[in-house]
XYZ file of C-alpha atoms in Angstrom:
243
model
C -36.367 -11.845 -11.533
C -33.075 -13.817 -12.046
C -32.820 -16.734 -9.219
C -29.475 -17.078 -7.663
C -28.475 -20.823 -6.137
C -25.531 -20.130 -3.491
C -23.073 -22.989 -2.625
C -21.902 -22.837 1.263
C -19.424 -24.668 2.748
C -20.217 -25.810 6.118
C -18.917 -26.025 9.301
C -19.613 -29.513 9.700
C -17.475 -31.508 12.213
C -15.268 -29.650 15.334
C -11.763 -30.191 14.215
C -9.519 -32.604 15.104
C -5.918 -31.577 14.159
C -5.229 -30.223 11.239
C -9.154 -29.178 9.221
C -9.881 -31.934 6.970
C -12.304 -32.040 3.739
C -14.664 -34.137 5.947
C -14.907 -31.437 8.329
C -16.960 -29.573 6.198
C -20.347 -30.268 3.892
C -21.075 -28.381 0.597
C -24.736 -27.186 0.640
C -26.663 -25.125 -2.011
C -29.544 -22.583 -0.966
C -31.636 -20.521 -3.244
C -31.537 -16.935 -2.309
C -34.490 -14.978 -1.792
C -35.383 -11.826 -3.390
C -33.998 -8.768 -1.228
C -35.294 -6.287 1.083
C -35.418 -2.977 1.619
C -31.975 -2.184 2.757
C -30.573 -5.384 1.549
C -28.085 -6.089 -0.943
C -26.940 -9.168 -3.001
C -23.230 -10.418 -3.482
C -21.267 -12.652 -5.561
C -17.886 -14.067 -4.209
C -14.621 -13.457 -5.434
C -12.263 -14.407 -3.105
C -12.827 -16.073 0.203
C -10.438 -15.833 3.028
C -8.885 -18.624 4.850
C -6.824 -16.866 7.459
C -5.135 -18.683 11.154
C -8.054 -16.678 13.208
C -10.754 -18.543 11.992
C -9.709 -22.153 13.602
C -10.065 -20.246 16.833
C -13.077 -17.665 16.333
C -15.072 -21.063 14.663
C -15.311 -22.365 18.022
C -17.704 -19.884 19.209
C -20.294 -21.206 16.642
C -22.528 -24.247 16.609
C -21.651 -27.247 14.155
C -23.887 -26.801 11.131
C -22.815 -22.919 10.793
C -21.551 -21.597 7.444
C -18.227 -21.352 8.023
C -16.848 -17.551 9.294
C -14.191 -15.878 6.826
C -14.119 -12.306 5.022
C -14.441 -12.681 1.541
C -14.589 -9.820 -1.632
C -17.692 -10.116 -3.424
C -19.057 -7.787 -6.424
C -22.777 -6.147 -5.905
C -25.280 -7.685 -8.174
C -28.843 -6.148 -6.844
C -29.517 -3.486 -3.972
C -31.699 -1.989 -2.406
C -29.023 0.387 -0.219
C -27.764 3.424 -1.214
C -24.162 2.962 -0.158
C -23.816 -0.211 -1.647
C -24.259 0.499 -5.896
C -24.989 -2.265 -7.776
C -21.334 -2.989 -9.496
C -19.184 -2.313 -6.335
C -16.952 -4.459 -5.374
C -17.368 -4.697 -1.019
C -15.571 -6.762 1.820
C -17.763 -8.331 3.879
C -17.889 -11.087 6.564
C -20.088 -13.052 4.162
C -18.528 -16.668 5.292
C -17.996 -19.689 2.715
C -20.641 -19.354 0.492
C -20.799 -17.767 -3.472
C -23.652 -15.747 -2.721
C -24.829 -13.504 0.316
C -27.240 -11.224 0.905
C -26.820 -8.805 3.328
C -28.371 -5.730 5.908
C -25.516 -3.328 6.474
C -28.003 -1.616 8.881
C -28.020 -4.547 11.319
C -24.717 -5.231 11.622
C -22.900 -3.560 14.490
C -19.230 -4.509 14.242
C -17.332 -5.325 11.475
C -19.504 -3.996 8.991
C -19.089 -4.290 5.208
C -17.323 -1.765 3.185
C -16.808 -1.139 -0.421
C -13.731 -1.069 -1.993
C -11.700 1.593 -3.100
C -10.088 1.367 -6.415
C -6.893 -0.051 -6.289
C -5.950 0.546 -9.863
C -3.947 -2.239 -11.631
C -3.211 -4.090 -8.180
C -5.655 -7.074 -8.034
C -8.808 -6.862 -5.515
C -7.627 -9.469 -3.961
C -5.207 -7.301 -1.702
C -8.613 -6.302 -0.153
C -8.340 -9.539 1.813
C -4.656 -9.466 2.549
C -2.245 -6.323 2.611
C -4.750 -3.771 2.049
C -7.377 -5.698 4.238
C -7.627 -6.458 7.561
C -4.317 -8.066 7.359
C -2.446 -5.536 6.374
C -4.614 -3.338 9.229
C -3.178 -6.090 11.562
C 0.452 -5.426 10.574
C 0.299 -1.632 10.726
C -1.695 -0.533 13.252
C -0.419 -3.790 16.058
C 3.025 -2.468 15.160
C 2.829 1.472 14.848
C 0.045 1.976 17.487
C 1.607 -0.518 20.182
C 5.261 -1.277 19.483
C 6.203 2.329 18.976
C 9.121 1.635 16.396
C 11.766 4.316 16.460
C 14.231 5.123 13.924
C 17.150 2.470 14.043
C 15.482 0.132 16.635
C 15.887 -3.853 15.450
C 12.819 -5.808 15.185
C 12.684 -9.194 15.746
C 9.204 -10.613 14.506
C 8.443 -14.286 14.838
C 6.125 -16.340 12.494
C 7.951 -13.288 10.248
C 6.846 -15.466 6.632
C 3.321 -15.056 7.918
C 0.532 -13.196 6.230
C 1.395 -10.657 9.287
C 4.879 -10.891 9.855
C 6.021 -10.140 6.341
C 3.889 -7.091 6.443
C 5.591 -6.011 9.917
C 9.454 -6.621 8.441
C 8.607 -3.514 5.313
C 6.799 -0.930 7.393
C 9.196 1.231 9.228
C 12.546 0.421 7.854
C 14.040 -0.534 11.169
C 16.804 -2.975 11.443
C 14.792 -6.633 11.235
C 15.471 -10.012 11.978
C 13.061 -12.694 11.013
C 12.017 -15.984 12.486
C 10.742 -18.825 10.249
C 10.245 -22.242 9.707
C 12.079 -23.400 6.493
C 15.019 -22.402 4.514
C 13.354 -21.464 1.440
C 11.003 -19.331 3.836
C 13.903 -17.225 5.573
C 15.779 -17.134 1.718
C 12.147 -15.485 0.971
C 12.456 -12.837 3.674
C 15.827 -11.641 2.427
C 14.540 -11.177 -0.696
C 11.568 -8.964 0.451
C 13.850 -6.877 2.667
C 14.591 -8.793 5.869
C 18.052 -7.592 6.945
C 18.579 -11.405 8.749
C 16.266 -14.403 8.925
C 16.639 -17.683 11.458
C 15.358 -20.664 10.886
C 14.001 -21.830 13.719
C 13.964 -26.006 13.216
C 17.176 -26.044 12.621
C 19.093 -23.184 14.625
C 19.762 -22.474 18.500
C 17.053 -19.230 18.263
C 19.073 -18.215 21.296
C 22.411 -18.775 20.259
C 21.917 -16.587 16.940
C 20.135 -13.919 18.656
C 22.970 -12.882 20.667
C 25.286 -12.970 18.153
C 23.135 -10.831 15.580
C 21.376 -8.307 18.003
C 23.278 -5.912 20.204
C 20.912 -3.358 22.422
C 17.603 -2.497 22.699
C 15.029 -4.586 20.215
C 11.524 -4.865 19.738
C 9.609 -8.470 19.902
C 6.663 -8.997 17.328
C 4.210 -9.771 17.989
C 5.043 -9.325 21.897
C 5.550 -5.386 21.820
C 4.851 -5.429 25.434
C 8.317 -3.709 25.896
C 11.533 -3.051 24.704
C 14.206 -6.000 25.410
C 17.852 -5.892 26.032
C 21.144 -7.755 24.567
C 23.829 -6.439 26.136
C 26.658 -7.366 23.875
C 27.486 -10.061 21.572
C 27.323 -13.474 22.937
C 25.335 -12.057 26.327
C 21.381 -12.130 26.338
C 19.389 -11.544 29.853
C 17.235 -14.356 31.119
C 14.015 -12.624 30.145
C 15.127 -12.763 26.281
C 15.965 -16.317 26.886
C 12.589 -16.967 28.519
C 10.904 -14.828 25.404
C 13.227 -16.838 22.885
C 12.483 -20.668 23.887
C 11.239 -22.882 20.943
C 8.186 -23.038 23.159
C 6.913 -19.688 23.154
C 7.985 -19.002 19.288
């Protein structure tokens, strides 16, 4: 029986700011042998995504700390989870994990589909519940039609880029750097604002004329009448504070 040592990072201080390396304590734990049921993973990519600082709160100090991670199947004792596979799972910060599909009632692992030569990492980003984010919040809820402009905020985001190459609507991007808006372009972005260091408002009127979609605020479709004319509620939207 081959003894597996598992390093977890935890959640060890409430943060303060920006997280910090002393808001978390490496610990090591010796896994136990496996049910029936049960199956044993090794971690190959962890997530660190912006949900986390928010969803952490809900869990006592001392916790592993939450994120998705893609781990490769080294003993089972489940059917649907063959030794070999390679599964997502919300395993937290830690190199090994054993878990109980069976008891799990939301979020439950999965394993992977092949992706061919595109790395498994995608399982935590594009083709994960990232790219899930990106496709269904826009599809299902904004309702994109066929020549609409999109205007999608925090567009260099793990989200937002996604958003900007779904539907092939007209979109503008909103980022925080020059070298982040150059990026957009590149990927497809018909027009990208930086926000630090333009008047958000002032370039929105002059580079959207009619109806537009918000993202991530599809709540409903906005209006600029003509150039240099933009109704109070896309001012109100548009603010550096609500961005």
């Amino acid at each position: 029986m081959v003894l597996y040592t598992a390093k977890k990072w935890i959640y060890a201080r409430a943060f303060d700011g920006e997280p910090k390396l002393d808001d978390f304590r490496l610990e090591e734990e010796v896994m136990p042998a496996i049910k029936d049921g049960e199956f044993l993973a090794k971690a190959e990519y962890l997530s660190v995504d912006p949900y986390m600082r928010i969803y952490i709160l809900s869990y006592p100090v001392g916790s592993v700390m939450i994120g998705g991670q893609i781990a490769q199947v080294l003993e089972s004792k489940h059917p649907d989870f063959p030794v070999g596979a390679y599964v997502f799972g919300q395993f937290g910060w830690r190199t090994y994990a054993i878990c109980n599909p069976t008891g799990i009632e939301t979020r439950k692992p999965y394993v992977l589909p092949d992706f061919g030569r595109l790395p498994r990492s995608l399982g935590i980003g594009t083709l994960g519940t990232v790219g899930n984010t990106a496709y269904f919040g826009f599809l299902e809820i904004c309702h994109p039609k066929e020549g609409e402009t999109v205007v999608v905020s925090g567009a260099a985001g793990a989200v937002g880029n996604i958003v900007g190459q779904i539907k092939g609507c007209r979109v503008v991007g909103i980022a925080g750097s020059d070298e982040k808006c150059q990026w957009l372009r590149e990927i497809g972005f018909d027009e990208a604002i930086n926000y630090k260091t333009a008047d958000v408002e002032r370039e929105l009127k002059l580079r959207v004329v009619g109806q537009f979609l918000l993202f991530p605020r599809c709540i409903a479709r906005l209006m600029v009448s003509s150039p240099g004319t933009c109704d109070s509620e896309v001012l109100v939207m548009f603010s550096l504070r609500k961005l």
